[in-house]
Amino acid sequence: MRLDWEMLDRRARCGDHAGVARLLLHASEADRLAFGKAVEAGIKGADPNVWWRSDTNPAPSYALAVIGTAPTAAKAATLLMRRELRAMWRMIPVDRFLAVALARELDWLGDLGARLSRRLPTRNNWDNGEWAFTTSVMRAGGVEPPVTEGIVHGWLLSLLQSYGDRGQKRPPLNVRMREDPYLDLLLPAVFEMDGLGADVTHSSWGEPEGRPSPAHHFPAAIVSLVAEGRLERKDILTAVVDRLVRGDKPNALRPFVLLHDELAPTVDEIAGHALDYARMLAEGAGPVAALSQRALRTVDDAGRLDLETLLDTGATALLRKEKTLVKAQISWLEKVARREPGRAGEVFETIAVAFGHPALDIQERALTLIGKQVPRLGPELLARLADAAQVLASDLPARAAELFGVAAPVAGSTGVPSLPPPAGPALMPPPIATAAELAEEVVALLHEQSGVRWERVLAALVTLHARDGRGALATALRPVMERYPAWFSESRWNSGSPFVCLATAIRMVIDAPRHDSTHQRLHSAVRVAWQEGRRGGVNSKLSDRPDGVLALRAAEVAVHLNGSMMPMLVATPTRVNGSLDPAVLLERLSRAEAEGWQPWPFDLEQALLRLPRTPVPAEVTAGAAALTSAAGRQFAQWLASGGLPDPVSEPFTQFGDRKANGGYTWDAPVPRRLAARLRPSRDGGLRLERQLLTLDPLKYPVYMPDDFKGVEEVLAMVLPHHREAAAAWALGEVASMADQDQKGPGRLLPLLADGTGPIGPALVTALAYTFGAKQEPDRAAAVDAFLTLAAAEGPTVTATEGPTPGSGATFAGSVGAVLGDLCSDGTVKLSRVVPGLADAHRAGASVAVWELLTAALPELLAAKPRSLPDLLELATQVAVTIGARDEIPGLAAEAARPGSSRLVQEAKRLRSLLTP
């Protein structure tokens, strides 16, 4: 039978795998080889829309055509690894695929399987169809799978699945492992390759109650095979210890910790790995360190642990953040000191390392223990301990001085730490100089948006078009447009995006089409924005949020670029935060007047919105007043009026929407969220002004909002000197970092701190939420923003309602009041907040941190959330540093409570410091 592409393709698109296989099996080998080029051309030229079909996706049949016609393993692998076919490996009918290969008597089937195995995913692939397909090819070709991360990942997931493809219950895991042909080859790699333990941890997905039954428990299965002699105990224990020593992410280490516990190593086995356990105690993750501490203590109780190993390891362990582990280490060392009186001095010097622990209760425990031994310690040892005690904090240095018989430190002798003034935002990079450089920046913009990059691209497109004409831009930009059609082609999902507007502008520059529906829609949107001052709604798909201003400006370029040879944009900022120097704008408008051109309307409005709030130099004001063009007169009037008035920003609380059973609906799952309402303080003004400064939050919290994800810098640069407005727009997204554990928007806070303008309830609340974000990089961003604001000269808060203090309060105190409110009912977890405040204190913002703490503590002392003792401990450290003597409402009552809980102890410690 002669092979014909149209016939084969028709069957492929109908999902007729059996028919395609028959065509290939009934053809001669010569016809198959001759048909190979047609198959390659057909696959490469297939309509992109066919790949999105579900039941009739042609990719599985195309794969049959590849194995039935390819001349070599290399050619077959190249075609099968094309993106469209690669996504469908799991759908390939393996029996028919191998039947075609068998009919051809291919000697390179194993080579093909090995080539395909290199493309197996290494993470997050719980559909093992790809593994099954690839290994079936290798097995049919008579080769063993290579020990690569993708192969081991696929094998492990296939092994761990407790249900078969048709939902049937599989035999217990130890049985599956015992019978698996690749166990000896691939199991060692599970211990050796980083991250594979996470596959074991996640293997409980799909199990009842989210946990594997004992029959499918990986550690239990390994121990079972060890017990029956199928696996060597010594090898497995060594592999487990090596894995724990090397470390990994916590969820990837968990199964190996459990396996270690189920193996229950003997004293002899632990002693043989004593140095490995010592390294785990010093450097391992918390659960691993706890495991090693228990193991080493077992060996020490048996008298088989070298004291030098214990002391060296103990010194490092005493500075770990896990306080339970540190306390256990101190108790262990105390026991050793009693057991080894001749070396007690060395032990106590090791315990003194805990003087440097960040937690006051750990410092105090170590000092109290050593203090009991002072009468029995020699003068030289006491002197060394006194030197070590210099790192103690709070009231402990004075106690140590009394114990060791040295002079007490003078309070406040080192002075209150302060922060240097902020350096301010950097200058913008130099403008793009060539069409080739512009093409590079456009590609970079596709991979990572930034406000600075957007400004440089828009400015260069206009400038290079006026300077170099169409030719150079067409040569450089046409390949970019062709390479990234998905970004630059309009669809229902991206019609209002700045990328579509930019693409339209580029098309107008390099090869203006006679009819462009997108260009017509943008023309309408720009007209509506000018006539009605509106983005969004009828005749405008541009976003009505602040980020829509960028799309509007790109649309303005697309609409007007061919109608005038505009030599430049006037809104391009001079600093990376979006600020525009008034002298630079004067220079640009003076040039426009001299050359006889007018800046585009929204380009000019954006320029005016970027002018700083500081007094304008007299020479700039005089120069603006001398301009006679329409743009020049508007600039002069703007300066004379003081620019854009501050909007009215008011706090607003959103409450979750409850269902009949009392729970929260899926789209409003947060009990409450603090937001802000914006209103412009005047009627009229710029056409951009009203939408930018008008915001009415929804009644309910939004589920995982992401309006500004990835464009935080774009948002901040629209109104760089009215940061309160930007904070209000993004507040829901920022809040979701704390109350819905999202990540990313925290990077907005340092950008807003680099701006100017009053700090109102939106920015204060945004900073409070970011301190409580789940992700550490977001919390670090809160610290950066806090330090920048603390270093500024006396920023004040203009809020008048809600939990934020009244007019004139310091920003830090206002943040503290909001934190007290949010943490008192668990809306924000206090445990996430404390480390960031400690970092700010260590960085020199102690005064601001104290203002925050004194505002937050009254409400927190009444609510008593978890981690309140940690916050009180931090307050004690800050109070000692700045010599504070403030009265904190509720602290005296808490300190007077009976009992010895840590909360009471920390309250008493702070109270004693604050009481003269």
PDB file of N, CA and C in Angstrom, residues 79-140:
ATOM      1  N   LEU A  79      12.128  14.494  16.050  1.00  0.00           N
ATOM      2  CA  LEU A  79      10.720  14.764  15.777  1.00  0.00           C
ATOM      3  C   LEU A  79       9.851  14.521  17.016  1.00  0.00           C
ATOM      4  N   LEU A  80      10.104  13.437  17.725  1.00  0.00           N
ATOM      5  CA  LEU A  80       9.296  13.136  18.908  1.00  0.00           C
ATOM      6  C   LEU A  80       9.499  14.165  20.019  1.00  0.00           C
ATOM      7  N   MET A  81      10.643  14.839  20.024  1.00  0.00           N
ATOM      8  CA  MET A  81      10.900  15.825  21.065  1.00  0.00           C
ATOM      9  C   MET A  81      10.469  17.236  20.672  1.00  0.00           C
ATOM     10  N   ARG A  82       9.812  17.375  19.504  1.00  0.00           N
ATOM     11  CA  ARG A  82       9.193  18.653  19.204  1.00  0.00           C
ATOM     12  C   ARG A  82       8.131  18.958  20.258  1.00  0.00           C
ATOM     13  N   ARG A  83       7.961  20.217  20.571  1.00  0.00           N
ATOM     14  CA  ARG A  83       7.111  20.584  21.702  1.00  0.00           C
ATOM     15  C   ARG A  83       5.709  19.989  21.601  1.00  0.00           C
ATOM     16  N   GLU A  84       5.124  20.009  20.394  1.00  0.00           N
ATOM     17  CA  GLU A  84       3.759  19.540  20.248  1.00  0.00           C
ATOM     18  C   GLU A  84       3.644  18.041  20.513  1.00  0.00           C
ATOM     19  N   LEU A  85       4.605  17.254  20.039  1.00  0.00           N
ATOM     20  CA  LEU A  85       4.579  15.814  20.267  1.00  0.00           C
ATOM     21  C   LEU A  85       5.064  15.477  21.665  1.00  0.00           C
ATOM     22  N   ARG A  86       6.033  16.253  22.148  1.00  0.00           N
ATOM     23  CA  ARG A  86       6.595  16.006  23.477  1.00  0.00           C
ATOM     24  C   ARG A  86       5.507  16.065  24.554  1.00  0.00           C
ATOM     25  N   ALA A  87       4.541  16.940  24.365  1.00  0.00           N
ATOM     26  CA  ALA A  87       3.479  17.086  25.358  1.00  0.00           C
ATOM     27  C   ALA A  87       2.514  15.906  25.361  1.00  0.00           C
ATOM     28  N   MET A  88       2.571  15.053  24.327  1.00  0.00           N
ATOM     29  CA  MET A  88       1.611  13.966  24.190  1.00  0.00           C
ATOM     30  C   MET A  88       2.228  12.578  24.348  1.00  0.00           C
ATOM     31  N   TRP A  89       3.443  12.481  24.858  1.00  0.00           N
ATOM     32  CA  TRP A  89       4.053  11.160  25.020  1.00  0.00           C
ATOM     33  C   TRP A  89       3.156  10.223  25.825  1.00  0.00           C
ATOM     34  N   ARG A  90       2.533  10.761  26.848  1.00  0.00           N
ATOM     35  CA  ARG A  90       1.699   9.908  27.721  1.00  0.00           C
ATOM     36  C   ARG A  90       0.498   9.337  26.996  1.00  0.00           C
ATOM     37  N   MET A  91       0.121   9.941  25.831  1.00  0.00           N
ATOM     38  CA  MET A  91      -1.045   9.482  25.083  1.00  0.00           C
ATOM     39  C   MET A  91      -0.690   8.519  23.955  1.00  0.00           C
ATOM     40  N   ILE A  92       0.601   8.299  23.720  1.00  0.00           N
ATOM     41  CA  ILE A  92       1.004   7.435  22.607  1.00  0.00           C
ATOM     42  C   ILE A  92       0.606   5.986  22.911  1.00  0.00           C
ATOM     43  N   PRO A  93      -0.079   5.307  22.002  1.00  0.00           N
ATOM     44  CA  PRO A  93      -0.419   3.885  22.216  1.00  0.00           C
ATOM     45  C   PRO A  93       0.846   3.025  22.125  1.00  0.00           C
ATOM     46  N   VAL A  94       1.396   2.662  23.272  1.00  0.00           N
ATOM     47  CA  VAL A  94       2.704   2.018  23.321  1.00  0.00           C
ATOM     48  C   VAL A  94       2.694   0.686  22.569  1.00  0.00           C
ATOM     49  N   ASP A  95       1.604  -0.074  22.683  1.00  0.00           N
ATOM     50  CA  ASP A  95       1.586  -1.382  22.015  1.00  0.00           C
ATOM     51  C   ASP A  95       1.693  -1.216  20.500  1.00  0.00           C
ATOM     52  N   ARG A  96       0.975  -0.277  19.928  1.00  0.00           N
ATOM     53  CA  ARG A  96       1.037  -0.076  18.479  1.00  0.00           C
ATOM     54  C   ARG A  96       2.388   0.537  18.077  1.00  0.00           C
ATOM     55  N   PHE A  97       2.904   1.428  18.921  1.00  0.00           N
ATOM     56  CA  PHE A  97       4.208   2.036  18.647  1.00  0.00           C
ATOM     57  C   PHE A  97       5.285   0.953  18.533  1.00  0.00           C
ATOM     58  N   LEU A  98       5.282   0.022  19.496  1.00  0.00           N
ATOM     59  CA  LEU A  98       6.291  -1.041  19.486  1.00  0.00           C
ATOM     60  C   LEU A  98       6.023  -2.060  18.380  1.00  0.00           C
ATOM     61  N   ALA A  99       4.748  -2.267  18.055  1.00  0.00           N
ATOM     62  CA  ALA A  99       4.430  -3.203  16.969  1.00  0.00           C
ATOM     63  C   ALA A  99       4.988  -2.691  15.647  1.00  0.00           C
ATOM     64  N   VAL A 100       4.881  -1.385  15.407  1.00  0.00           N
ATOM     65  CA  VAL A 100       5.434  -0.811  14.179  1.00  0.00           C
ATOM     66  C   VAL A 100       6.955  -0.928  14.194  1.00  0.00           C
ATOM     67  N   ALA A 101       7.564  -0.638  15.348  1.00  0.00           N
ATOM     68  CA  ALA A 101       9.025  -0.745  15.439  1.00  0.00           C
ATOM     69  C   ALA A 101       9.478  -2.190  15.230  1.00  0.00           C
ATOM     70  N   LEU A 102       8.743  -3.159  15.790  1.00  0.00           N
ATOM     71  CA  LEU A 102       9.091  -4.582  15.634  1.00  0.00           C
ATOM     72  C   LEU A 102       8.971  -4.999  14.176  1.00  0.00           C
ATOM     73  N   ALA A 103       7.931  -4.516  13.495  1.00  0.00           N
ATOM     74  CA  ALA A 103       7.753  -4.879  12.081  1.00  0.00           C
ATOM     75  C   ALA A 103       8.917  -4.369  11.233  1.00  0.00           C
ATOM     76  N   ARG A 104       9.487  -3.256  11.635  1.00  0.00           N
ATOM     77  CA  ARG A 104      10.622  -2.692  10.878  1.00  0.00           C
ATOM     78  C   ARG A 104      11.953  -3.333  11.280  1.00  0.00           C
ATOM     79  N   GLU A 105      11.952  -4.118  12.381  1.00  0.00           N
ATOM     80  CA  GLU A 105      13.168  -4.769  12.875  1.00  0.00           C
ATOM     81  C   GLU A 105      14.263  -3.726  13.125  1.00  0.00           C
ATOM     82  N   LEU A 106      13.909  -2.675  13.828  1.00  0.00           N
ATOM     83  CA  LEU A 106      14.853  -1.583  14.098  1.00  0.00           C
ATOM     84  C   LEU A 106      15.904  -2.035  15.097  1.00  0.00           C
ATOM     85  N   ASP A 107      17.154  -1.721  14.810  1.00  0.00           N
ATOM     86  CA  ASP A 107      18.226  -2.051  15.750  1.00  0.00           C
ATOM     87  C   ASP A 107      18.603  -0.851  16.617  1.00  0.00           C
ATOM     88  N   TRP A 108      17.907   0.262  16.428  1.00  0.00           N
ATOM     89  CA  TRP A 108      18.241   1.460  17.208  1.00  0.00           C
ATOM     90  C   TRP A 108      17.125   1.858  18.177  1.00  0.00           C
ATOM     91  N   LEU A 109      16.237   0.930  18.502  1.00  0.00           N
ATOM     92  CA  LEU A 109      15.131   1.252  19.396  1.00  0.00           C
ATOM     93  C   LEU A 109      15.625   1.597  20.805  1.00  0.00           C
ATOM     94  N   GLY A 110      16.616   0.841  21.291  1.00  0.00           N
ATOM     95  CA  GLY A 110      17.168   1.144  22.605  1.00  0.00           C
ATOM     96  C   GLY A 110      17.839   2.508  22.636  1.00  0.00           C
ATOM     97  N   ASP A 111      18.551   2.849  21.550  1.00  0.00           N
ATOM     98  CA  ASP A 111      19.177   4.165  21.453  1.00  0.00           C
ATOM     99  C   ASP A 111      18.111   5.261  21.486  1.00  0.00           C
ATOM    100  N   LEU A 112      17.003   5.034  20.802  1.00  0.00           N
ATOM    101  CA  LEU A 112      15.915   6.008  20.814  1.00  0.00           C
ATOM    102  C   LEU A 112      15.376   6.202  22.230  1.00  0.00           C
ATOM    103  N   GLY A 113      15.156   5.097  22.949  1.00  0.00           N
ATOM    104  CA  GLY A 113      14.657   5.208  24.309  1.00  0.00           C
ATOM    105  C   GLY A 113      15.599   5.989  25.209  1.00  0.00           C
ATOM    106  N   ALA A 114      16.922   5.739  25.040  1.00  0.00           N
ATOM    107  CA  ALA A 114      17.896   6.475  25.850  1.00  0.00           C
ATOM    108  C   ALA A 114      17.865   7.965  25.523  1.00  0.00           C
ATOM    109  N   ARG A 115      17.709   8.305  24.270  1.00  0.00           N
ATOM    110  CA  ARG A 115      17.639   9.727  23.881  1.00  0.00           C
ATOM    111  C   ARG A 115      16.387  10.388  24.465  1.00  0.00           C
ATOM    112  N   LEU A 116      15.267   9.683  24.393  1.00  0.00           N
ATOM    113  CA  LEU A 116      14.031  10.249  24.929  1.00  0.00           C
ATOM    114  C   LEU A 116      14.089  10.390  26.446  1.00  0.00           C
ATOM    115  N   SER A 117      14.794   9.496  27.102  1.00  0.00           N
ATOM    116  CA  SER A 117      14.848   9.525  28.558  1.00  0.00           C
ATOM    117  C   SER A 117      15.487  10.800  29.087  1.00  0.00           C
ATOM    118  N   ARG A 118      16.337  11.424  28.267  1.00  0.00           N
ATOM    119  CA  ARG A 118      16.984  12.666  28.715  1.00  0.00           C
ATOM    120  C   ARG A 118      15.998  13.818  28.833  1.00  0.00           C
ATOM    121  N   ARG A 119      14.800  13.653  28.242  1.00  0.00           N
ATOM    122  CA  ARG A 119      13.808  14.713  28.301  1.00  0.00           C
ATOM    123  C   ARG A 119      12.703  14.436  29.312  1.00  0.00           C
ATOM    124  N   LEU A 120      12.843  13.388  30.088  1.00  0.00           N
ATOM    125  CA  LEU A 120      11.841  13.135  31.117  1.00  0.00           C
ATOM    126  C   LEU A 120      11.902  14.242  32.164  1.00  0.00           C
ATOM    127  N   PRO A 121      10.743  14.722  32.654  1.00  0.00           N
ATOM    128  CA  PRO A 121      10.747  15.794  33.658  1.00  0.00           C
ATOM    129  C   PRO A 121      11.359  15.319  34.964  1.00  0.00           C
ATOM    130  N   THR A 122      12.008  16.225  35.643  1.00  0.00           N
ATOM    131  CA  THR A 122      12.661  15.871  36.905  1.00  0.00           C
ATOM    132  C   THR A 122      11.826  16.235  38.117  1.00  0.00           C
ATOM    133  N   ARG A 123      10.749  16.975  37.937  1.00  0.00           N
ATOM    134  CA  ARG A 123       9.920  17.374  39.069  1.00  0.00           C
ATOM    135  C   ARG A 123       8.465  17.517  38.615  1.00  0.00           C
ATOM    136  N   ASN A 124       7.568  17.408  39.591  1.00  0.00           N
ATOM    137  CA  ASN A 124       6.162  17.781  39.430  1.00  0.00           C
ATOM    138  C   ASN A 124       5.486  17.113  38.233  1.00  0.00           C
ATOM    139  N   ASN A 125       5.641  15.832  38.118  1.00  0.00           N
ATOM    140  CA  ASN A 125       4.967  15.108  37.040  1.00  0.00           C
ATOM    141  C   ASN A 125       4.329  13.861  37.636  1.00  0.00           C
ATOM    142  N   TRP A 126       3.050  13.990  38.012  1.00  0.00           N
ATOM    143  CA  TRP A 126       2.388  12.878  38.680  1.00  0.00           C
ATOM    144  C   TRP A 126       1.629  11.997  37.696  1.00  0.00           C
ATOM    145  N   ASP A 127       1.702  12.306  36.399  1.00  0.00           N
ATOM    146  CA  ASP A 127       1.180  11.412  35.369  1.00  0.00           C
ATOM    147  C   ASP A 127       2.376  10.704  34.761  1.00  0.00           C
ATOM    148  N   ASN A 128       2.530   9.414  35.068  1.00  0.00           N
ATOM    149  CA  ASN A 128       3.745   8.706  34.671  1.00  0.00           C
ATOM    150  C   ASN A 128       3.644   8.069  33.298  1.00  0.00           C
ATOM    151  N   GLY A 129       2.751   8.575  32.460  1.00  0.00           N
ATOM    152  CA  GLY A 129       2.657   8.037  31.117  1.00  0.00           C
ATOM    153  C   GLY A 129       3.948   8.214  30.344  1.00  0.00           C
ATOM    154  N   GLU A 130       4.647   9.309  30.566  1.00  0.00           N
ATOM    155  CA  GLU A 130       5.910   9.547  29.864  1.00  0.00           C
ATOM    156  C   GLU A 130       6.963   8.527  30.279  1.00  0.00           C
ATOM    157  N   TRP A 131       7.028   8.255  31.597  1.00  0.00           N
ATOM    158  CA  TRP A 131       7.975   7.244  32.084  1.00  0.00           C
ATOM    159  C   TRP A 131       7.639   5.881  31.494  1.00  0.00           C
ATOM    160  N   ALA A 132       6.368   5.525  31.496  1.00  0.00           N
ATOM    161  CA  ALA A 132       5.970   4.217  30.976  1.00  0.00           C
ATOM    162  C   ALA A 132       6.308   4.094  29.495  1.00  0.00           C
ATOM    163  N   PHE A 133       6.065   5.126  28.732  1.00  0.00           N
ATOM    164  CA  PHE A 133       6.365   5.096  27.298  1.00  0.00           C
ATOM    165  C   PHE A 133       7.871   4.951  27.065  1.00  0.00           C
ATOM    166  N   THR A 134       8.657   5.777  27.739  1.00  0.00           N
ATOM    167  CA  THR A 134      10.101   5.779  27.510  1.00  0.00           C
ATOM    168  C   THR A 134      10.738   4.465  27.924  1.00  0.00           C
ATOM    169  N   THR A 135      10.382   3.956  29.088  1.00  0.00           N
ATOM    170  CA  THR A 135      10.983   2.701  29.545  1.00  0.00           C
ATOM    171  C   THR A 135      10.525   1.520  28.703  1.00  0.00           C
ATOM    172  N   SER A 136       9.291   1.594  28.199  1.00  0.00           N
ATOM    173  CA  SER A 136       8.839   0.514  27.316  1.00  0.00           C
ATOM    174  C   SER A 136       9.686   0.471  26.057  1.00  0.00           C
ATOM    175  N   VAL A 137      10.041   1.631  25.528  1.00  0.00           N
ATOM    176  CA  VAL A 137      10.896   1.687  24.337  1.00  0.00           C
ATOM    177  C   VAL A 137      12.272   1.125  24.658  1.00  0.00           C
ATOM    178  N   MET A 138      12.837   1.511  25.798  1.00  0.00           N
ATOM    179  CA  MET A 138      14.168   1.007  26.162  1.00  0.00           C
ATOM    180  C   MET A 138      14.129  -0.492  26.412  1.00  0.00           C
ATOM    181  N   ARG A 139      13.095  -0.962  27.089  1.00  0.00           N
ATOM    182  CA  ARG A 139      13.010  -2.391  27.376  1.00  0.00           C
ATOM    183  C   ARG A 139      12.886  -3.187  26.081  1.00  0.00           C
ATOM    184  N   ALA A 140      12.091  -2.684  25.153  1.00  0.00           N
ATOM    185  CA  ALA A 140      11.943  -3.369  23.865  1.00  0.00           C
ATOM    186  C   ALA A 140      13.247  -3.338  23.082  1.00  0.00           C
TER     187      ALA A 140
END
